PDB file of N, CA and C in Angstrom:
ATOM      1  N   MET A   1      40.314  10.471 142.250  1.00 48.00           N
ATOM      2  CA  MET A   1      40.604  11.183 143.486  1.00 48.00           C
ATOM      3  C   MET A   1      40.092  12.612 143.339  1.00 48.00           C
ATOM      4  N   ASP A   2      39.308  13.095 144.313  1.00 53.00           N
ATOM      5  CA  ASP A   2      38.815  14.466 144.214  1.00 53.00           C
ATOM      6  C   ASP A   2      39.919  15.451 144.620  1.00 53.00           C
ATOM      7  N   ASP A   3      39.683  16.726 144.336  1.00 54.00           N
ATOM      8  CA  ASP A   3      40.698  17.747 144.591  1.00 54.00           C
ATOM      9  C   ASP A   3      41.139  17.804 146.046  1.00 54.00           C
ATOM     10  N   ASN A   4      40.199  17.639 146.983  1.00 54.00           N
ATOM     11  CA  ASN A   4      40.558  17.699 148.397  1.00 54.00           C
ATOM     12  C   ASN A   4      41.546  16.604 148.783  1.00 54.00           C
ATOM     13  N   ASN A   5      41.315  15.382 148.318  1.00 57.00           N
ATOM     14  CA  ASN A   5      42.215  14.274 148.647  1.00 57.00           C
ATOM     15  C   ASN A   5      43.587  14.450 148.018  1.00 57.00           C
ATOM     16  N   SER A   6      43.666  15.120 146.887  1.00 59.00           N
ATOM     17  CA  SER A   6      44.963  15.288 146.228  1.00 59.00           C
ATOM     18  C   SER A   6      45.918  16.123 147.073  1.00 59.00           C
ATOM     19  N   TYR A   7      45.386  16.934 147.983  1.00 56.00           N
ATOM     20  CA  TYR A   7      46.252  17.729 148.847  1.00 56.00           C
ATOM     21  C   TYR A   7      46.902  16.880 149.930  1.00 56.00           C
ATOM     22  N   TYR A   8      46.277  15.774 150.291  1.00 60.00           N
ATOM     23  CA  TYR A   8      46.797  14.963 151.376  1.00 60.00           C
ATOM     24  C   TYR A   8      48.021  14.142 150.987  1.00 60.00           C
ATOM     25  N   ASP A   9      48.235  13.928 149.703  1.00 76.00           N
ATOM     26  CA  ASP A   9      49.417  13.186 149.287  1.00 76.00           C
ATOM     27  C   ASP A   9      50.542  14.130 148.878  1.00 76.00           C
ATOM     28  N   LEU A  10      50.498  15.370 149.356  1.00 71.00           N
ATOM     29  CA  LEU A  10      51.506  16.371 149.014  1.00 71.00           C
ATOM     30  C   LEU A  10      52.910  15.908 149.384  1.00 71.00           C
ATOM     31  N   ALA A  11      53.089  15.358 150.570  1.00 74.00           N
ATOM     32  CA  ALA A  11      54.417  14.917 151.001  1.00 74.00           C
ATOM     33  C   ALA A  11      54.997  13.903 150.028  1.00 74.00           C
ATOM     34  N   GLU A  12      54.185  12.972 149.588  1.00 83.00           N
ATOM     35  CA  GLU A  12      54.649  11.962 148.633  1.00 83.00           C
ATOM     36  C   GLU A  12      55.004  12.602 147.292  1.00 83.00           C
ATOM     37  N   ARG A  13      54.177  13.529 146.851  1.00 79.00           N
ATOM     38  CA  ARG A  13      54.453  14.199 145.577  1.00 79.00           C
ATOM     39  C   ARG A  13      55.730  15.021 145.650  1.00 79.00           C
ATOM     40  N   ILE A  14      55.947  15.697 146.773  1.00 78.00           N
ATOM     41  CA  ILE A  14      57.171  16.480 146.943  1.00 78.00           C
ATOM     42  C   ILE A  14      58.381  15.559 146.979  1.00 78.00           C
ATOM     43  N   GLU A  15      58.269  14.453 147.682  1.00 82.00           N
ATOM     44  CA  GLU A  15      59.370  13.493 147.754  1.00 82.00           C
ATOM     45  C   GLU A  15      59.728  12.979 146.364  1.00 82.00           C
ATOM     46  N   ASP A  16      58.730  12.654 145.572  1.00 85.00           N
ATOM     47  CA  ASP A  16      58.965  12.149 144.218  1.00 85.00           C
ATOM     48  C   ASP A  16      59.641  13.181 143.325  1.00 85.00           C
ATOM     49  N   ALA A  17      59.325  14.446 143.531  1.00 84.00           N
ATOM     50  CA  ALA A  17      59.828  15.505 142.657  1.00 84.00           C
ATOM     51  C   ALA A  17      60.946  16.328 143.304  1.00 84.00           C
ATOM     52  N   PHE A  18      61.457  15.890 144.452  1.00 85.00           N
ATOM     53  CA  PHE A  18      62.389  16.736 145.197  1.00 85.00           C
ATOM     54  C   PHE A  18      63.638  17.096 144.408  1.00 85.00           C
ATOM     55  N   SER A  19      64.239  16.159 143.706  1.00 89.00           N
ATOM     56  CA  SER A  19      65.458  16.465 142.948  1.00 89.00           C
ATOM     57  C   SER A  19      65.213  17.580 141.944  1.00 89.00           C
ATOM     58  N   GLU A  20      64.089  17.502 141.265  1.00 90.00           N
ATOM     59  CA  GLU A  20      63.747  18.534 140.285  1.00 90.00           C
ATOM     60  C   GLU A  20      63.456  19.869 140.974  1.00 90.00           C
ATOM     61  N   ILE A  21      62.735  19.828 142.077  1.00 86.00           N
ATOM     62  CA  ILE A  21      62.426  21.049 142.834  1.00 86.00           C
ATOM     63  C   ILE A  21      63.719  21.697 143.322  1.00 86.00           C
ATOM     64  N   GLU A  22      64.594  20.891 143.904  1.00 88.00           N
ATOM     65  CA  GLU A  22      65.867  21.399 144.416  1.00 88.00           C
ATOM     66  C   GLU A  22      66.690  22.017 143.296  1.00 88.00           C
ATOM     67  N   ASN A  23      66.758  21.344 142.157  1.00 91.00           N
ATOM     68  CA  ASN A  23      67.503  21.871 141.020  1.00 91.00           C
ATOM     69  C   ASN A  23      66.917  23.202 140.550  1.00 91.00           C
ATOM     70  N   ASP A  24      65.599  23.267 140.429  1.00 90.00           N
ATOM     71  CA  ASP A  24      64.944  24.509 140.002  1.00 90.00           C
ATOM     72  C   ASP A  24      65.258  25.657 140.958  1.00 90.00           C
ATOM     73  N   ILE A  25      65.244  25.372 142.242  1.00 88.00           N
ATOM     74  CA  ILE A  25      65.510  26.408 143.241  1.00 88.00           C
ATOM     75  C   ILE A  25      66.951  26.893 143.143  1.00 88.00           C
ATOM     76  N   THR A  26      67.912  25.977 143.014  1.00 91.00           N
ATOM     77  CA  THR A  26      69.314  26.397 142.956  1.00 91.00           C
ATOM     78  C   THR A  26      69.632  27.122 141.651  1.00 91.00           C
ATOM     79  N   VAL A  27      69.031  26.695 140.541  1.00 92.00           N
ATOM     80  CA  VAL A  27      69.234  27.411 139.270  1.00 92.00           C
ATOM     81  C   VAL A  27      68.670  28.821 139.384  1.00 92.00           C
ATOM     82  N   ASP A  28      67.472  28.941 139.931  1.00 91.00           N
ATOM     83  CA  ASP A  28      66.858  30.256 140.117  1.00 91.00           C
ATOM     84  C   ASP A  28      67.704  31.114 141.062  1.00 91.00           C
ATOM     85  N   PHE A  29      68.220  30.525 142.110  1.00 91.00           N
ATOM     86  CA  PHE A  29      69.061  31.237 143.073  1.00 91.00           C
ATOM     87  C   PHE A  29      70.322  31.759 142.388  1.00 91.00           C
ATOM     88  N   ARG A  30      70.940  30.904 141.565  1.00 93.00           N
ATOM     89  CA  ARG A  30      72.154  31.289 140.842  1.00 93.00           C
ATOM     90  C   ARG A  30      71.878  32.445 139.879  1.00 93.00           C
ATOM     91  N   GLU A  31      70.700  32.447 139.264  1.00 95.00           N
ATOM     92  CA  GLU A  31      70.348  33.490 138.301  1.00 95.00           C
ATOM     93  C   GLU A  31      69.925  34.795 138.970  1.00 95.00           C
ATOM     94  N   ASN A  32      69.487  34.740 140.221  1.00 95.00           N
ATOM     95  CA  ASN A  32      68.908  35.925 140.857  1.00 95.00           C
ATOM     96  C   ASN A  32      69.622  36.422 142.108  1.00 95.00           C
ATOM     97  N   ASN A  33      70.667  35.738 142.538  1.00 95.00           N
ATOM     98  CA  ASN A  33      71.400  36.167 143.726  1.00 95.00           C
ATOM     99  C   ASN A  33      72.868  36.343 143.341  1.00 95.00           C
ATOM    100  N   LYS A  34      73.323  37.585 143.316  1.00 97.00           N
ATOM    101  CA  LYS A  34      74.683  37.889 142.851  1.00 97.00           C
ATOM    102  C   LYS A  34      75.753  37.251 143.724  1.00 97.00           C
ATOM    103  N   GLU A  35      75.548  37.252 145.034  1.00 97.00           N
ATOM    104  CA  GLU A  35      76.534  36.656 145.940  1.00 97.00           C
ATOM    105  C   GLU A  35      76.665  35.152 145.681  1.00 97.00           C
ATOM    106  N   TYR A  36      75.534  34.483 145.550  1.00 96.00           N
ATOM    107  CA  TYR A  36      75.543  33.045 145.279  1.00 96.00           C
ATOM    108  C   TYR A  36      76.186  32.758 143.927  1.00 96.00           C
ATOM    109  N   ALA A  37      75.819  33.533 142.901  1.00 96.00           N
ATOM    110  CA  ALA A  37      76.372  33.334 141.556  1.00 96.00           C
ATOM    111  C   ALA A  37      77.883  33.540 141.549  1.00 96.00           C
ATOM    112  N   ALA A  38      78.358  34.559 142.260  1.00 97.00           N
ATOM    113  CA  ALA A  38      79.797  34.820 142.325  1.00 97.00           C
ATOM    114  C   ALA A  38      80.527  33.688 143.039  1.00 97.00           C
ATOM    115  N   LEU A  39      79.947  33.189 144.106  1.00 98.00           N
ATOM    116  CA  LEU A  39      80.543  32.078 144.845  1.00 98.00           C
ATOM    117  C   LEU A  39      80.578  30.821 143.983  1.00 98.00           C
ATOM    118  N   TYR A  40      79.487  30.554 143.284  1.00 97.00           N
ATOM    119  CA  TYR A  40      79.414  29.400 142.378  1.00 97.00           C
ATOM    120  C   TYR A  40      80.507  29.504 141.307  1.00 97.00           C
ATOM    121  N   GLN A  41      80.678  30.703 140.743  1.00 97.00           N
ATOM    122  CA  GLN A  41      81.697  30.913 139.711  1.00 97.00           C
ATOM    123  C   GLN A  41      83.101  30.761 140.280  1.00 97.00           C
ATOM    124  N   LYS A  42      83.308  31.258 141.489  1.00 98.00           N
ATOM    125  CA  LYS A  42      84.620  31.146 142.133  1.00 98.00           C
ATOM    126  C   LYS A  42      84.996  29.677 142.337  1.00 98.00           C
ATOM    127  N   ILE A  43      84.039  28.871 142.734  1.00 98.00           N
ATOM    128  CA  ILE A  43      84.283  27.438 142.911  1.00 98.00           C
ATOM    129  C   ILE A  43      84.612  26.794 141.569  1.00 98.00           C
ATOM    130  N   SER A  44      83.865  27.137 140.539  1.00 98.00           N
ATOM    131  CA  SER A  44      84.122  26.590 139.198  1.00 98.00           C
ATOM    132  C   SER A  44      85.514  26.976 138.711  1.00 98.00           C
ATOM    133  N   ASP A  45      85.890  28.234 138.923  1.00 98.00           N
ATOM    134  CA  ASP A  45      87.217  28.702 138.511  1.00 98.00           C
ATOM    135  C   ASP A  45      88.316  27.984 139.281  1.00 98.00           C
ATOM    136  N   LEU A  46      88.103  27.786 140.563  1.00 98.00           N
ATOM    137  CA  LEU A  46      89.085  27.097 141.398  1.00 98.00           C
ATOM    138  C   LEU A  46      89.278  25.658 140.920  1.00 98.00           C
ATOM    139  N   LYS A  47      88.176  24.980 140.600  1.00 97.00           N
ATOM    140  CA  LYS A  47      88.264  23.604 140.093  1.00 97.00           C
ATOM    141  C   LYS A  47      88.969  23.558 138.743  1.00 97.00           C
ATOM    142  N   ALA A  48      88.722  24.549 137.886  1.00 98.00           N
ATOM    143  CA  ALA A  48      89.375  24.589 136.575  1.00 98.00           C
ATOM    144  C   ALA A  48      90.876  24.846 136.718  1.00 98.00           C
ATOM    145  N   ALA A  49      91.247  25.688 137.662  1.00 98.00           N
ATOM    146  CA  ALA A  49      92.653  26.024 137.867  1.00 98.00           C
ATOM    147  C   ALA A  49      93.423  24.918 138.592  1.00 98.00           C
ATOM    148  N   HIS A  50      92.700  24.074 139.311  1.00 97.00           N
ATOM    149  CA  HIS A  50      93.339  23.017 140.111  1.00 97.00           C
ATOM    150  C   HIS A  50      92.613  21.688 139.880  1.00 97.00           C
ATOM    151  N   PRO A  51      92.962  20.979 138.802  1.00 95.00           N
ATOM    152  CA  PRO A  51      92.286  19.708 138.482  1.00 95.00           C
ATOM    153  C   PRO A  51      92.364  18.660 139.598  1.00 95.00           C
ATOM    154  N   ILE A  52      93.293  18.839 140.522  1.00 95.00           N
ATOM    155  CA  ILE A  52      93.415  17.892 141.629  1.00 95.00           C
ATOM    156  C   ILE A  52      92.126  17.838 142.451  1.00 95.00           C
ATOM    157  N   ILE A  53      91.388  18.939 142.475  1.00 96.00           N
ATOM    158  CA  ILE A  53      90.138  18.983 143.248  1.00 96.00           C
ATOM    159  C   ILE A  53      89.157  17.945 142.712  1.00 96.00           C
ATOM    160  N   SER A  54      88.999  17.900 141.393  1.00 94.00           N
ATOM    161  CA  SER A  54      88.095  16.909 140.790  1.00 94.00           C
ATOM    162  C   SER A  54      88.610  15.495 141.005  1.00 94.00           C
ATOM    163  N   LYS A  55      89.926  15.324 140.946  1.00 93.00           N
ATOM    164  CA  LYS A  55      90.497  13.992 141.187  1.00 93.00           C
ATOM    165  C   LYS A  55      90.176  13.519 142.602  1.00 93.00           C
ATOM    166  N   ILE A  56      90.266  14.421 143.547  1.00 93.00           N
ATOM    167  CA  ILE A  56      89.957  14.068 144.936  1.00 93.00           C
ATOM    168  C   ILE A  56      88.479  13.729 145.082  1.00 93.00           C
ATOM    169  N   MET A  57      87.630  14.533 144.488  1.00 91.00           N
ATOM    170  CA  MET A  57      86.188  14.364 144.654  1.00 91.00           C
ATOM    171  C   MET A  57      85.637  13.166 143.885  1.00 91.00           C
ATOM    172  N   GLU A  58      86.240  12.822 142.762  1.00 90.00           N
ATOM    173  CA  GLU A  58      85.665  11.801 141.889  1.00 90.00           C
ATOM    174  C   GLU A  58      86.541  10.573 141.689  1.00 90.00           C
ATOM    175  N   GLY A  59      87.772  10.623 142.126  1.00 82.00           N
ATOM    176  CA  GLY A  59      88.694   9.541 141.826  1.00 82.00           C
ATOM    177  C   GLY A  59      88.876   8.559 142.964  1.00 82.00           C
ATOM    178  N   GLU A  60      89.841   7.685 142.755  1.00 85.00           N
ATOM    179  CA  GLU A  60      90.185   6.671 143.751  1.00 85.00           C
ATOM    180  C   GLU A  60      91.695   6.591 143.861  1.00 85.00           C
ATOM    181  N   GLY A  61      92.150   5.952 144.896  1.00 86.00           N
ATOM    182  CA  GLY A  61      93.570   5.697 145.038  1.00 86.00           C
ATOM    183  C   GLY A  61      94.308   6.797 145.780  1.00 86.00           C
ATOM    184  N   ASP A  62      95.615   6.606 145.842  1.00 90.00           N
ATOM    185  CA  ASP A  62      96.475   7.542 146.563  1.00 90.00           C
ATOM    186  C   ASP A  62      96.628   8.846 145.787  1.00 90.00           C
ATOM    187  N   ILE A  63      96.738   9.916 146.542  1.00 91.00           N
ATOM    188  CA  ILE A  63      96.977  11.234 145.961  1.00 91.00           C
ATOM    189  C   ILE A  63      97.991  11.940 146.841  1.00 91.00           C
ATOM    190  N   SER A  64      98.892  12.616 146.190  1.00 93.00           N
ATOM    191  CA  SER A  64      99.871  13.425 146.889  1.00 93.00           C
ATOM    192  C   SER A  64      99.644  14.879 146.489  1.00 93.00           C
ATOM    193  N   LEU A  65      99.662  15.767 147.457  1.00 95.00           N
ATOM    194  CA  LEU A  65      99.388  17.174 147.190  1.00 95.00           C
ATOM    195  C   LEU A  65     100.617  18.038 147.432  1.00 95.00           C
ATOM    196  N   THR A  66     100.792  19.024 146.558  1.00 96.00           N
ATOM    197  CA  THR A  66     101.781  20.060 146.831  1.00 96.00           C
ATOM    198  C   THR A  66     101.157  21.019 147.845  1.00 96.00           C
ATOM    199  N   ALA A  67     101.968  21.902 148.393  1.00 97.00           N
ATOM    200  CA  ALA A  67     101.445  22.894 149.344  1.00 97.00           C
ATOM    201  C   ALA A  67     100.392  23.769 148.667  1.00 97.00           C
ATOM    202  N   GLU A  68     100.620  24.146 147.411  1.00 97.00           N
ATOM    203  CA  GLU A  68      99.658  24.975 146.674  1.00 97.00           C
ATOM    204  C   GLU A  68      98.347  24.223 146.444  1.00 97.00           C
ATOM    205  N   GLU A  69      98.445  22.944 146.075  1.00 96.00           N
ATOM    206  CA  GLU A  69      97.236  22.139 145.867  1.00 96.00           C
ATOM    207  C   GLU A  69      96.462  21.962 147.172  1.00 96.00           C
ATOM    208  N   HIS A  70      97.212  21.741 148.253  1.00 97.00           N
ATOM    209  CA  HIS A  70      96.572  21.586 149.559  1.00 97.00           C
ATOM    210  C   HIS A  70      95.782  22.846 149.910  1.00 97.00           C
ATOM    211  N   LYS A  71      96.387  24.005 149.674  1.00 98.00           N
ATOM    212  CA  LYS A  71      95.716  25.282 149.938  1.00 98.00           C
ATOM    213  C   LYS A  71      94.466  25.425 149.071  1.00 98.00           C
ATOM    214  N   ALA A  72      94.568  25.027 147.793  1.00 98.00           N
ATOM    215  CA  ALA A  72      93.426  25.118 146.871  1.00 98.00           C
ATOM    216  C   ALA A  72      92.295  24.188 147.301  1.00 98.00           C
ATOM    217  N   VAL A  73      92.634  22.992 147.733  1.00 97.00           N
ATOM    218  CA  VAL A  73      91.615  22.029 148.179  1.00 97.00           C
ATOM    219  C   VAL A  73      90.921  22.545 149.441  1.00 97.00           C
ATOM    220  N   ALA A  74      91.690  23.083 150.366  1.00 98.00           N
ATOM    221  CA  ALA A  74      91.097  23.645 151.585  1.00 98.00           C
ATOM    222  C   ALA A  74      90.161  24.804 151.239  1.00 98.00           C
ATOM    223  N   GLU A  75      90.572  25.656 150.314  1.00 98.00           N
ATOM    224  CA  GLU A  75      89.730  26.777 149.886  1.00 98.00           C
ATOM    225  C   GLU A  75      88.460  26.268 149.206  1.00 98.00           C
ATOM    226  N   TYR A  76      88.603  25.229 148.390  1.00 98.00           N
ATOM    227  CA  TYR A  76      87.439  24.631 147.724  1.00 98.00           C
ATOM    228  C   TYR A  76      86.414  24.162 148.763  1.00 98.00           C
ATOM    229  N   PHE A  77      86.862  23.437 149.769  1.00 98.00           N
ATOM    230  CA  PHE A  77      85.935  22.935 150.794  1.00 98.00           C
ATOM    231  C   PHE A  77      85.289  24.083 151.572  1.00 98.00           C
ATOM    232  N   ARG A  78      86.056  25.127 151.864  1.00 98.00           N
ATOM    233  CA  ARG A  78      85.504  26.285 152.571  1.00 98.00           C
ATOM    234  C   ARG A  78      84.410  26.954 151.738  1.00 98.00           C
ATOM    235  N   LEU A  79      84.702  27.175 150.446  1.00 98.00           N
ATOM    236  CA  LEU A  79      83.725  27.817 149.562  1.00 98.00           C
ATOM    237  C   LEU A  79      82.512  26.923 149.325  1.00 98.00           C
ATOM    238  N   GLN A  80      82.746  25.635 149.145  1.00 98.00           N
ATOM    239  CA  GLN A  80      81.654  24.695 148.905  1.00 98.00           C
ATOM    240  C   GLN A  80      80.718  24.624 150.112  1.00 98.00           C
ATOM    241  N   PHE A  81      81.298  24.655 151.310  1.00 98.00           N
ATOM    242  CA  PHE A  81      80.472  24.652 152.520  1.00 98.00           C
ATOM    243  C   PHE A  81      79.597  25.904 152.571  1.00 98.00           C
ATOM    244  N   LYS A  82      80.191  27.054 152.244  1.00 98.00           N
ATOM    245  CA  LYS A  82      79.425  28.305 152.241  1.00 98.00           C
ATOM    246  C   LYS A  82      78.307  28.250 151.202  1.00 98.00           C
ATOM    247  N   LEU A  83      78.611  27.729 150.014  1.00 97.00           N
ATOM    248  CA  LEU A  83      77.611  27.601 148.949  1.00 97.00           C
ATOM    249  C   LEU A  83      76.457  26.706 149.401  1.00 97.00           C
ATOM    250  N   GLU A  84      76.782  25.562 149.976  1.00 96.00           N
ATOM    251  CA  GLU A  84      75.749  24.627 150.418  1.00 96.00           C
ATOM    252  C   GLU A  84      74.931  25.200 151.579  1.00 96.00           C
ATOM    253  N   SER A  85      75.556  25.994 152.428  1.00 96.00           N
ATOM    254  CA  SER A  85      74.814  26.657 153.509  1.00 96.00           C
ATOM    255  C   SER A  85      73.804  27.641 152.937  1.00 96.00           C
ATOM    256  N   MET A  86      74.206  28.381 151.916  1.00 96.00           N
ATOM    257  CA  MET A  86      73.287  29.315 151.262  1.00 96.00           C
ATOM    258  C   MET A  86      72.131  28.555 150.610  1.00 96.00           C
ATOM    259  N   GLU A  87      72.440  27.412 149.995  1.00 94.00           N
ATOM    260  CA  GLU A  87      71.391  26.596 149.369  1.00 94.00           C
ATOM    261  C   GLU A  87      70.412  26.073 150.411  1.00 94.00           C
ATOM    262  N   ARG A  88      70.926  25.581 151.535  1.00 94.00           N
ATOM    263  CA  ARG A  88      70.046  25.069 152.598  1.00 94.00           C
ATOM    264  C   ARG A  88      69.128  26.169 153.116  1.00 94.00           C
ATOM    265  N   GLU A  89      69.674  27.354 153.291  1.00 94.00           N
ATOM    266  CA  GLU A  89      68.851  28.470 153.761  1.00 94.00           C
ATOM    267  C   GLU A  89      67.760  28.802 152.746  1.00 94.00           C
ATOM    268  N   GLN A  90      68.123  28.819 151.475  1.00 92.00           N
ATOM    269  CA  GLN A  90      67.145  29.111 150.423  1.00 92.00           C
ATOM    270  C   GLN A  90      66.043  28.046 150.392  1.00 92.00           C
ATOM    271  N   LEU A  91      66.423  26.779 150.510  1.00 91.00           N
ATOM    272  CA  LEU A  91      65.437  25.695 150.537  1.00 91.00           C
ATOM    273  C   LEU A  91      64.535  25.797 151.770  1.00 91.00           C
ATOM    274  N   TYR A  92      65.109  26.170 152.889  1.00 92.00           N
ATOM    275  CA  TYR A  92      64.347  26.324 154.129  1.00 92.00           C
ATOM    276  C   TYR A  92      63.258  27.377 153.959  1.00 92.00           C
ATOM    277  N   PHE A  93      63.636  28.528 153.446  1.00 91.00           N
ATOM    278  CA  PHE A  93      62.651  29.595 153.267  1.00 91.00           C
ATOM    279  C   PHE A  93      61.651  29.271 152.166  1.00 91.00           C
ATOM    280  N   ARG A  94      62.090  28.573 151.139  1.00 88.00           N
ATOM    281  CA  ARG A  94      61.163  28.156 150.085  1.00 88.00           C
ATOM    282  C   ARG A  94      60.127  27.193 150.660  1.00 88.00           C
ATOM    283  N   GLY A  95      60.566  26.331 151.566  1.00 86.00           N
ATOM    284  CA  GLY A  95      59.636  25.418 152.220  1.00 86.00           C
ATOM    285  C   GLY A  95      58.569  26.163 153.002  1.00 86.00           C
ATOM    286  N   HIS A  96      58.969  27.216 153.689  1.00 88.00           N
ATOM    287  CA  HIS A  96      57.989  28.037 154.414  1.00 88.00           C
ATOM    288  C   HIS A  96      56.987  28.654 153.447  1.00 88.00           C
ATOM    289  N   THR A  97      57.491  29.200 152.358  1.00 88.00           N
ATOM    290  CA  THR A  97      56.620  29.831 151.363  1.00 88.00           C
ATOM    291  C   THR A  97      55.631  28.819 150.802  1.00 88.00           C
ATOM    292  N   ASP A  98      56.130  27.645 150.444  1.00 83.00           N
ATOM    293  CA  ASP A  98      55.263  26.602 149.898  1.00 83.00           C
ATOM    294  C   ASP A  98      54.243  26.131 150.932  1.00 83.00           C
ATOM    295  N   CYS A  99      54.660  26.039 152.193  1.00 84.00           N
ATOM    296  CA  CYS A  99      53.756  25.601 153.262  1.00 84.00           C
ATOM    297  C   CYS A  99      52.602  26.581 153.438  1.00 84.00           C
ATOM    298  N   ILE A 100      52.918  27.853 153.457  1.00 89.00           N
ATOM    299  CA  ILE A 100      51.863  28.863 153.616  1.00 89.00           C
ATOM    300  C   ILE A 100      50.887  28.802 152.450  1.00 89.00           C
ATOM    301  N   ALA A 101      51.416  28.685 151.233  1.00 85.00           N
ATOM    302  CA  ALA A 101      50.541  28.590 150.057  1.00 85.00           C
ATOM    303  C   ALA A 101      49.650  27.353 150.150  1.00 85.00           C
ATOM    304  N   TYR A 102      50.219  26.235 150.590  1.00 81.00           N
ATOM    305  CA  TYR A 102      49.460  24.993 150.726  1.00 81.00           C
ATOM    306  C   TYR A 102      48.361  25.132 151.782  1.00 81.00           C
ATOM    307  N   LEU A 103      48.721  25.693 152.936  1.00 85.00           N
ATOM    308  CA  LEU A 103      47.736  25.856 154.008  1.00 85.00           C
ATOM    309  C   LEU A 103      46.594  26.780 153.591  1.00 85.00           C
ATOM    310  N   LYS A 104      46.898  27.794 152.823  1.00 87.00           N
ATOM    311  CA  LYS A 104      45.839  28.672 152.299  1.00 87.00           C
ATOM    312  C   LYS A 104      44.942  27.910 151.334  1.00 87.00           C
ATOM    313  N   LYS A 105      45.560  27.092 150.496  1.00 84.00           N
ATOM    314  CA  LYS A 105      44.799  26.351 149.488  1.00 84.00           C
ATOM    315  C   LYS A 105      43.823  25.361 150.126  1.00 84.00           C
ATOM    316  N   VAL A 106      44.237  24.734 151.224  1.00 83.00           N
ATOM    317  CA  VAL A 106      43.352  23.761 151.880  1.00 83.00           C
ATOM    318  C   VAL A 106      42.445  24.411 152.915  1.00 83.00           C
ATOM    319  N   GLY A 107      42.523  25.729 153.022  1.00 86.00           N
ATOM    320  CA  GLY A 107      41.624  26.448 153.909  1.00 86.00           C
ATOM    321  C   GLY A 107      42.046  26.480 155.360  1.00 86.00           C
ATOM    322  N   ALA A 108      43.271  26.099 155.655  1.00 86.00           N
ATOM    323  CA  ALA A 108      43.738  26.106 157.040  1.00 86.00           C
ATOM    324  C   ALA A 108      44.200  27.494 157.481  1.00 86.00           C
ATOM    325  N   LEU A 109      44.455  28.354 156.530  1.00 87.00           N
ATOM    326  CA  LEU A 109      44.832  29.748 156.858  1.00 87.00           C
ATOM    327  C   LEU A 109      43.867  30.702 156.204  1.00 87.00           C
TER     328      LEU A 109
END
């Protein structure tokens, strides 16, 4: 396959490597964005302080919550949603950056 044709299978290559790309982006984000890193740490601390969160997320069967556990679980979901929103935004902008670089490489820009 010549170099020009290799650009046309970009979507397939990205799909194959997406998990790794996503992981690299979130690790880099955690290392370079203080707000994201603090939020990530807060979630980790909350899970460590309230093991019921992991039981809910990974377990099966009936669970009964105290008022304190219920509050912790609600806070976990609120923080996790914020974290995932930040990740989606970062991936969105990274996609734009990658698209521009790709279009320049194939001579479209």
